[in-house]
PDB file of C-alpha atoms and ligand atoms in Angstrom:
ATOM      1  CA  UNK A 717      25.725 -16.153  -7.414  1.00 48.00           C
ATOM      2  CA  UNK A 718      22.240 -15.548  -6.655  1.00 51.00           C
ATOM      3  CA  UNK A 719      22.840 -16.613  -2.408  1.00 52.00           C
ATOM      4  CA  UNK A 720      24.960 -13.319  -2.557  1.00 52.00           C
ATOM      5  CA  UNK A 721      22.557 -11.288  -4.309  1.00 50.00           C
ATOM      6  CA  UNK A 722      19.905 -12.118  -1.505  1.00 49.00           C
ATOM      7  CA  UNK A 723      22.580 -11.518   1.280  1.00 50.00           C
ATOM      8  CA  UNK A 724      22.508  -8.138  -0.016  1.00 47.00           C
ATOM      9  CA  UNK A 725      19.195  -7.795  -0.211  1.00 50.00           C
ATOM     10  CA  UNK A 726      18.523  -9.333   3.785  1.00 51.00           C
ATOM     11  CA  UNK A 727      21.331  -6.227   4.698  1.00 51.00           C
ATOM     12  CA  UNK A 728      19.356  -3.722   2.591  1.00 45.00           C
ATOM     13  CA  UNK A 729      16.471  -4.466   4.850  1.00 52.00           C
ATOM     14  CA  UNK A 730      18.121  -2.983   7.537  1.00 85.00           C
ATOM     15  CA  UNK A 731      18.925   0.309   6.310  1.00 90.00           C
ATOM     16  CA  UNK A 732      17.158   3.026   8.422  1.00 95.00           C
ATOM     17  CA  UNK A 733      14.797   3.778   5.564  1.00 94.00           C
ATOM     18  CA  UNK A 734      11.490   5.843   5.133  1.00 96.00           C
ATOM     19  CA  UNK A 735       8.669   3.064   4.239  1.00 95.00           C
ATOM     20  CA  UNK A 736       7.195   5.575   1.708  1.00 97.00           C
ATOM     21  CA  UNK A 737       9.490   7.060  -0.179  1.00 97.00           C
ATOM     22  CA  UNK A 738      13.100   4.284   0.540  1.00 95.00           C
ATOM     23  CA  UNK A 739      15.089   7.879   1.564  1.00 96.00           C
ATOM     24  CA  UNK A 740      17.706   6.908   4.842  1.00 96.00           C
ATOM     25  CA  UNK A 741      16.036   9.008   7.497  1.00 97.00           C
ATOM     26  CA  UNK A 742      17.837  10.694  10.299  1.00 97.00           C
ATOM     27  CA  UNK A 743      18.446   9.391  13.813  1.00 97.00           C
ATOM     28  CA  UNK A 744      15.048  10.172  15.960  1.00 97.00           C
ATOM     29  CA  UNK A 745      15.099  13.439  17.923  1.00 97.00           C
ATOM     30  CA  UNK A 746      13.862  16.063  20.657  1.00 97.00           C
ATOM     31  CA  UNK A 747      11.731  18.295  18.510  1.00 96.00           C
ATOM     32  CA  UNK A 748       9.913  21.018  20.978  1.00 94.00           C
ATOM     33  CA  UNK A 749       5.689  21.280  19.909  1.00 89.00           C
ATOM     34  CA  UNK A 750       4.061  23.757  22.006  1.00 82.00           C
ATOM     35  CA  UNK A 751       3.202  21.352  24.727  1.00 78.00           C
ATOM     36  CA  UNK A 752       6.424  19.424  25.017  1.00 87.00           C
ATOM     37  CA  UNK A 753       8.709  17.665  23.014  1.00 92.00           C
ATOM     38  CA  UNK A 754       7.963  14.941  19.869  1.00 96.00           C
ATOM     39  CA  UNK A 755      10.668  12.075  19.969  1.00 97.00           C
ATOM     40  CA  UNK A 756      10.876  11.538  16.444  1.00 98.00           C
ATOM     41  CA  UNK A 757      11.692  13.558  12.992  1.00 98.00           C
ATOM     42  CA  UNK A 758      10.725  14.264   9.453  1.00 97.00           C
ATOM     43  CA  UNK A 759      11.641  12.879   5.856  1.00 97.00           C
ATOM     44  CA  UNK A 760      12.546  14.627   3.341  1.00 96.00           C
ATOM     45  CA  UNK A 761       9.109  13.064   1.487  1.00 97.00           C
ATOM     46  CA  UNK A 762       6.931  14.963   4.154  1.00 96.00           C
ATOM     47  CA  UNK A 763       5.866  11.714   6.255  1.00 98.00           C
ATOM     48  CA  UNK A 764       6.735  12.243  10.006  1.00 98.00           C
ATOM     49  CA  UNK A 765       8.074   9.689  12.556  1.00 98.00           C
ATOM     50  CA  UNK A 766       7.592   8.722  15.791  1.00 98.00           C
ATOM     51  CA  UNK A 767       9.568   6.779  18.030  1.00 97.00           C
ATOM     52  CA  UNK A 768       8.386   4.703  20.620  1.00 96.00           C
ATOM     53  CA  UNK A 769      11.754   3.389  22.326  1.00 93.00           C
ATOM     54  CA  UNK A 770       9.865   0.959  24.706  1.00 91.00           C
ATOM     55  CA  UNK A 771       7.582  -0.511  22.288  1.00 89.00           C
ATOM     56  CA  UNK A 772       4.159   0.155  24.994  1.00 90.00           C
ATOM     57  CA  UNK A 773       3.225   2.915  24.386  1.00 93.00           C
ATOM     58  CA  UNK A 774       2.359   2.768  20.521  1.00 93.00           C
ATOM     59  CA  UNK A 775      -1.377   4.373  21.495  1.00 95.00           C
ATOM     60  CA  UNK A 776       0.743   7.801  22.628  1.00 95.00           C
ATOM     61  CA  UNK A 777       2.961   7.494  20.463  1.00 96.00           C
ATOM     62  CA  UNK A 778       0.611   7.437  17.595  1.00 96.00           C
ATOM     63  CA  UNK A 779      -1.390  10.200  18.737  1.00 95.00           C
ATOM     64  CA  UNK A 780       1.913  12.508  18.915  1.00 95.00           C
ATOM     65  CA  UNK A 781       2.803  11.396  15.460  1.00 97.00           C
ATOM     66  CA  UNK A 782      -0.247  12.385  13.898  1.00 97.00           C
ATOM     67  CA  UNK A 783      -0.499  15.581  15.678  1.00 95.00           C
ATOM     68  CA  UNK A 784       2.911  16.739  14.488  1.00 96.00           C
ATOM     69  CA  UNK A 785       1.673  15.543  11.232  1.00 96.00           C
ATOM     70  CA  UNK A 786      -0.534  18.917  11.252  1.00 96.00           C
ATOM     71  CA  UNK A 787       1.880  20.764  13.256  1.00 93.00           C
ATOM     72  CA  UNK A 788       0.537  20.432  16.444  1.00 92.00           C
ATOM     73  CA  UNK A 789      -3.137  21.217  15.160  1.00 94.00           C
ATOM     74  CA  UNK A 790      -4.975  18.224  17.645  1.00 92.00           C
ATOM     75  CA  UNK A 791      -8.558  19.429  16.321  1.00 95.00           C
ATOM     76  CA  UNK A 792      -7.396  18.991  12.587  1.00 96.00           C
ATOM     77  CA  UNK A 793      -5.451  15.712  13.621  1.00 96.00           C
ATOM     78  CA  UNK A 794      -9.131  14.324  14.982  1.00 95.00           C
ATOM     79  CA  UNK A 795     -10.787  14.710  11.678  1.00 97.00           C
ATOM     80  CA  UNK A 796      -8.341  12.858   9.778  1.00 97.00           C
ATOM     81  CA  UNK A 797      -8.782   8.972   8.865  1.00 97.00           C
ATOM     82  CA  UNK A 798      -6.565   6.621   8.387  1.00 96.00           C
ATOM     83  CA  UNK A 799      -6.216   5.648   4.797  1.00 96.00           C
ATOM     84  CA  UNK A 800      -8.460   8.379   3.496  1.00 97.00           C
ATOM     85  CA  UNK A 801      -6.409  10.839   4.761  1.00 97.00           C
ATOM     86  CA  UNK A 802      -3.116   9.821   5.586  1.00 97.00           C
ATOM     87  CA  UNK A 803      -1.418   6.388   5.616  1.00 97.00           C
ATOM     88  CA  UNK A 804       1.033   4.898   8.187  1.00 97.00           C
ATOM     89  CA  UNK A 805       3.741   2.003   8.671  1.00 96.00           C
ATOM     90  CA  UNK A 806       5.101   0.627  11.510  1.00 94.00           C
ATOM     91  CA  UNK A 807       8.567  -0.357  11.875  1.00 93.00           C
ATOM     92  CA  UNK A 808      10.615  -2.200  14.494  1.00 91.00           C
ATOM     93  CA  UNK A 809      13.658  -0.249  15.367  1.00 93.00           C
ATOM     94  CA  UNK A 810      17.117  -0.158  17.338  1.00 90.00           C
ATOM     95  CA  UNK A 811      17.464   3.007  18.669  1.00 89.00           C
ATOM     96  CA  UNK A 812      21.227   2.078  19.483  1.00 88.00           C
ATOM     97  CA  UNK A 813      22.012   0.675  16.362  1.00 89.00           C
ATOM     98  CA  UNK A 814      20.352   3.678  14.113  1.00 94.00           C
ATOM     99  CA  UNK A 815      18.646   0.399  12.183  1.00 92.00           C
ATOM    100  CA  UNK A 816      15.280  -1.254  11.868  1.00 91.00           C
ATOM    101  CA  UNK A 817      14.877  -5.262  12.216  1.00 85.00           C
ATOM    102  CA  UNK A 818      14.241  -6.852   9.857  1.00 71.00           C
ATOM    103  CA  UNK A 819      10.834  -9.681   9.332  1.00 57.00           C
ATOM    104  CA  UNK A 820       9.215  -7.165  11.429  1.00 48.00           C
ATOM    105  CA  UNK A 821       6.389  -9.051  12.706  1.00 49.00           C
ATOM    106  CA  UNK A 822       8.342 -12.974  11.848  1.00 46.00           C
ATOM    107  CA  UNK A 823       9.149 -12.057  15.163  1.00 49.00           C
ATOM    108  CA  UNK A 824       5.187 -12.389  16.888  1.00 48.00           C
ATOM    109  CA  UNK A 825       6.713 -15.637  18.778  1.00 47.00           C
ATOM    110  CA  UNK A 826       8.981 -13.175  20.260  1.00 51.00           C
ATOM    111  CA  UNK A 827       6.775 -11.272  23.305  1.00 50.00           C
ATOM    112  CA  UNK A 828       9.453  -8.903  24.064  1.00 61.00           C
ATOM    113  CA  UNK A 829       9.103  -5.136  23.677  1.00 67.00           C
ATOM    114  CA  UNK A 830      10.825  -3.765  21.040  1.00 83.00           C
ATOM    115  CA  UNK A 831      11.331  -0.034  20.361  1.00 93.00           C
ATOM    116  CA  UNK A 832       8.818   0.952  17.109  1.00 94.00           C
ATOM    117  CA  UNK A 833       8.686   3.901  14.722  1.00 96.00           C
ATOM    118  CA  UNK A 834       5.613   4.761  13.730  1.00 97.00           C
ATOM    119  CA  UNK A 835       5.363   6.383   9.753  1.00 98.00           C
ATOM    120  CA  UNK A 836       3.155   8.627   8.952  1.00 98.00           C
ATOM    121  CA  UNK A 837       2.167  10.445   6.046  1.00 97.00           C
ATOM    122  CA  UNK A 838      -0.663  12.604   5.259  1.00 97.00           C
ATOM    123  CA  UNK A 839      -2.541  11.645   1.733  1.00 95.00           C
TER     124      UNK A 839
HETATM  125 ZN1   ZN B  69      10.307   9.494   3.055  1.00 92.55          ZN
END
């Protein structure tokens, strides 16, 4: 029995889930900031995500995330460091599907953009 206990497990994998805390997160969304909008949403564990639908702009992307982190405070958001302050995941997504791919980077052979959600949660 244990090939269908590892099925399950491969399907599991696939479950929109936060990184941090295994909660299914919601569908990414239009949230308005003060500036513009933040593609993207909030757990229920506090860590914030960002969605990058064409998998380029990761750099932006990032930046947005971790400003929304502080609620839109940029100069706070500068300060912070990665792993002192806050930690972050990133996941490989389909936005159609509401479902994240699973091996992640198994797929580096692979050069085509995928859409990513960047995890973030502040420490
Ligand atoms: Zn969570």
């Amino acid at each position: 029995m244990r090939w269908r206990r590892e099925r399950e497990d491969k399907s599991a994998l696939t479950e929109p889930r936060c990184p941090f805390c295994s909660e299914v997160f919601e569908r990414p969304c239009d949230i308005p900031t003060e500036l513009s909008f933040f593609y993207g949403g909030r757990c229920r564990c506090g860590a914030v995500y960002g969605c990058d639908p064409t998998g380029r702009n990761l750099g932006e992307v990032f930046a947005d995330t971790l400003a929304f982190a502080c609620d839109d405070d940029w100069d706070r958001a500068k300060e912070l460091e990665e792993g002192k302050d806050y930690q972050i995941k990133e996941l490989e997504y389909s936005p159609g599907e509401h479902r994240l791919l699973p091996g992640g980077r198994g797929y580096q052979g692979i050069r085509r953009a995928r859409a990513k959600l960047i995890f973030l949660r502040i420490l």
